[in-house]
Tab-separated table of C-alpha atoms in Angstrom:
chain	number	residue	atom	x	y	z
S	6	MET	CA	-33.551	-11.840	-10.171
S	7	ALA	CA	-30.244	-11.198	-11.647
S	8	MET	CA	-28.922	-14.587	-9.939
S	9	GLU	CA	-32.119	-16.873	-10.826
S	10	SER	CA	-31.374	-19.729	-13.271
S	11	GLY	CA	-31.916	-18.809	-17.004
S	12	LYS	CA	-31.825	-15.122	-16.078
S	13	GLY	CA	-29.491	-12.160	-15.598
S	14	PHE	CA	-26.043	-13.316	-14.540
S	15	LYS	CA	-26.425	-16.949	-15.063
S	16	LYS	CA	-27.831	-16.484	-18.404
S	17	HIS	CA	-24.998	-14.208	-19.279
S	18	GLU	CA	-22.362	-16.826	-17.985
S	19	GLN	CA	-23.831	-19.287	-20.529
S	20	SER	CA	-23.881	-17.084	-23.342
S	21	GLU	CA	-21.279	-17.630	-26.358
S	22	ILE	CA	-19.820	-14.118	-26.118
S	23	HIS	CA	-19.116	-14.543	-22.321
S	24	MET	CA	-17.425	-18.003	-22.966
S	25	ARG	CA	-15.174	-16.477	-25.730
S	26	ALA	CA	-14.416	-13.551	-23.578
S	27	MET	CA	-13.367	-15.749	-20.642
S	28	ALA	CA	-11.213	-17.987	-23.069
S	29	SER	CA	-9.456	-14.965	-24.393
S	30	ARG	CA	-8.674	-13.601	-20.912
S	31	LYS	CA	-7.355	-16.822	-19.723
S	32	GLU	CA	-5.115	-17.330	-22.791
S	33	PHE	CA	-3.692	-13.861	-22.373
S	34	ARG	CA	-2.908	-14.371	-18.643
S	35	GLU	CA	-1.299	-17.668	-19.299
S	36	LYS	CA	0.931	-16.047	-21.888
S	37	ARG	CA	2.029	-13.403	-19.501
S	38	GLY	CA	2.380	-15.804	-16.695
S	39	GLN	CA	-0.329	-14.144	-14.573
S	40	THR	CA	-2.366	-16.891	-13.007
S	41	VAL	CA	-4.558	-16.151	-10.052
S	42	ARG	CA	-2.317	-18.061	-7.699
S	43	ASN	CA	0.571	-15.692	-8.739
S	44	LEU	CA	-1.568	-12.560	-8.573
S	45	ILE	CA	-2.749	-13.206	-4.876
S	46	GLN	CA	0.707	-13.892	-3.557
S	47	VAL	CA	2.627	-10.924	-2.028
S	48	ARG	CA	6.320	-11.467	-2.413
S	49	PRO	CA	8.334	-11.291	0.644
S	50	GLU	CA	10.461	-8.391	-0.851
S	51	HIS	CA	7.281	-6.387	-1.414
S	52	LYS	CA	6.405	-6.806	2.205
S	53	ILE	CA	9.823	-5.466	3.191
S	54	TRP	CA	9.316	-2.555	0.774
S	55	LEU	CA	5.899	-1.741	2.287
S	56	LYS	CA	7.089	-1.928	5.727
S	57	THR	CA	9.858	0.557	5.026
S	58	VAL	CA	7.438	2.859	3.278
S	59	PHE	CA	5.300	2.895	6.216
S	60	ASN	CA	8.071	3.114	8.956
S	61	THR	CA	9.475	6.070	6.844
S	62	THR	CA	6.034	7.850	6.780
S	63	LYS	CA	5.581	7.227	10.496
S	64	TYR	CA	8.891	8.759	11.371
S	65	LEU	CA	8.252	11.868	9.172
S	66	VAL	CA	4.740	12.378	10.448
S	67	ALA	CA	5.659	11.644	14.204
S	68	ASN	CA	8.361	14.366	13.973
S	69	GLY	CA	6.351	16.842	11.988
S	70	LEU	CA	8.713	16.829	9.172
S	71	SER	CA	7.862	17.845	5.564
S	72	PHE	CA	7.751	15.231	2.908
S	73	ARG	CA	8.066	16.803	-0.429
S	74	GLY	CA	10.715	18.811	-2.305
S	75	HIS	CA	10.503	21.176	-5.326
S	76	GLU	CA	11.558	18.628	-7.918
S	77	GLU	CA	10.105	15.441	-6.506
S	78	ASN	CA	8.592	12.673	-8.603
S	79	SER	CA	7.865	9.206	-7.516
S	80	MET	CA	10.784	7.652	-9.302
S	81	LEU	CA	13.453	7.627	-6.633
S	82	GLU	CA	15.871	8.958	-9.185
S	83	GLU	CA	19.403	10.239	-8.289
S	84	GLY	CA	20.200	13.932	-8.634
S	85	LEU	CA	16.660	15.059	-7.776
S	86	SER	CA	15.720	17.215	-4.866
S	87	GLY	CA	13.148	14.857	-3.619
S	88	GLY	CA	12.286	16.181	-0.011
S	89	LEU	CA	12.807	14.216	3.008
S	90	TYR	CA	10.705	11.369	2.124
S	91	LEU	CA	12.481	10.316	-0.953
S	92	ASN	CA	15.785	11.530	0.311
S	93	THR	CA	15.361	9.238	3.436
S	94	PHE	CA	15.431	6.126	1.073
S	95	SER	CA	18.302	7.405	-1.162
S	96	ASP	CA	20.525	8.913	1.564
S	97	LEU	CA	19.762	6.942	4.840
S	98	ILE	CA	18.010	3.621	3.960
S	99	PHE	CA	19.702	2.431	0.789
S	100	PRO	CA	23.352	2.780	1.870
S	101	GLN	CA	22.541	0.714	5.001
S	102	ASP	CA	20.550	-1.857	3.081
S	103	PRO	CA	21.592	-2.443	-0.535
S	104	HIS	CA	19.103	-5.469	-0.709
S	105	LEU	CA	16.298	-2.744	-0.220
S	106	GLN	CA	17.752	-0.679	-2.997
S	107	GLN	CA	17.725	-3.636	-5.229
S	108	ILE	CA	14.213	-4.410	-4.378
S	109	ALA	CA	13.173	-0.837	-5.012
S	110	THR	CA	14.932	-0.875	-8.432
S	111	TYR	CA	13.009	-3.890	-9.618
S	112	LEU	CA	9.454	-3.050	-8.286
S	113	PRO	CA	6.953	-1.975	-10.850
S	114	THR	CA	6.491	1.855	-11.006
S	115	ASN	CA	2.953	1.544	-9.638
S	116	ALA	CA	4.229	-0.584	-6.602
S	117	LYS	CA	6.823	2.000	-5.312
S	118	TYR	CA	4.212	3.726	-3.126
S	119	THR	CA	6.311	6.920	-3.300
S	120	SER	CA	4.024	9.233	-5.293
S	121	PRO	CA	2.438	12.119	-3.335
S	122	GLU	CA	-0.837	10.686	-3.579
S	123	ILE	CA	0.186	7.495	-1.917
S	124	GLN	CA	2.101	9.455	0.691
S	125	ASN	CA	-1.127	11.339	1.692
S	126	GLU	CA	-3.144	8.122	1.694
S	127	VAL	CA	-0.730	6.412	3.997
S	128	ILE	CA	-0.778	9.404	6.251
S	129	GLU	CA	-4.542	9.360	6.300
S	130	THR	CA	-4.564	5.572	7.254
S	131	LEU	CA	-2.007	6.176	10.051
S	132	ALA	CA	-3.990	8.982	11.218
S	133	GLU	CA	-7.131	6.787	11.079
S	134	ILE	CA	-5.472	4.008	13.110
S	135	GLU	CA	-4.287	6.662	15.609
S	136	ARG	CA	-7.705	7.849	16.034
S	137	ASP	CA	-9.274	4.506	16.558
S	138	SER	CA	-6.521	3.653	19.116
S	139	ARG	CA	-7.396	6.932	21.090
S	140	GLN	CA	-10.995	6.298	20.957
S	141	ARG	CA	-10.334	2.603	22.251
S	142	VAL	CA	-8.302	4.158	25.000
S	143	GLN	CA	-11.079	6.779	25.912
S	144	ARG	CA	-13.658	4.180	25.989
S	145	SER	CA	-11.958	1.911	28.241
S	146	ARG	CA	-12.750	2.261	31.906
S	147	VAL	CA	-9.678	2.913	33.901
S	148	ILE	CA	-9.757	3.557	37.638
S	149	HIS	CA	-6.957	5.730	38.744
S	150	PRO	CA	-5.195	4.437	41.833
S	151	ASN	CA	-5.437	7.788	43.777
S	152	ASP	CA	-9.125	8.528	43.643
S	153	GLY	CA	-10.931	5.510	42.537
S	154	TRP	CA	-13.011	7.619	39.940
S	155	ASN	CA	-13.672	6.068	36.408
S	156	TYR	CA	-11.956	7.971	33.523
């Protein structure tokens, strides 16, 4: 019904108000340099940053270490007691890789992936991957060489 010619979405797409809104949107994006092609590309430095965020999270989780400190925020600022998560970046990673520190400096605030909410989401994602992996192993039929029984 909504996709039928002359009704629903199709009718709306042809309306004058929709056409004006789309033209305004296109003009706004072009002024800001935000084309669809630019938006769907993940920059190589963002991939490097994400890999570092996930590896740091995996390390802390695997070792049962706490993440957050008393004065932590998501900004990786100097002088804050940021807990092990943020301090891992500032004390261990950045001194070893100044390029990564430069990447972090120029990332938009919403792309740093260091907020407590994002930390929890990354932990949940890693836990889900681990659970799936364990279930696959448990479902696989393995014959133990000593007794020939299926496990």
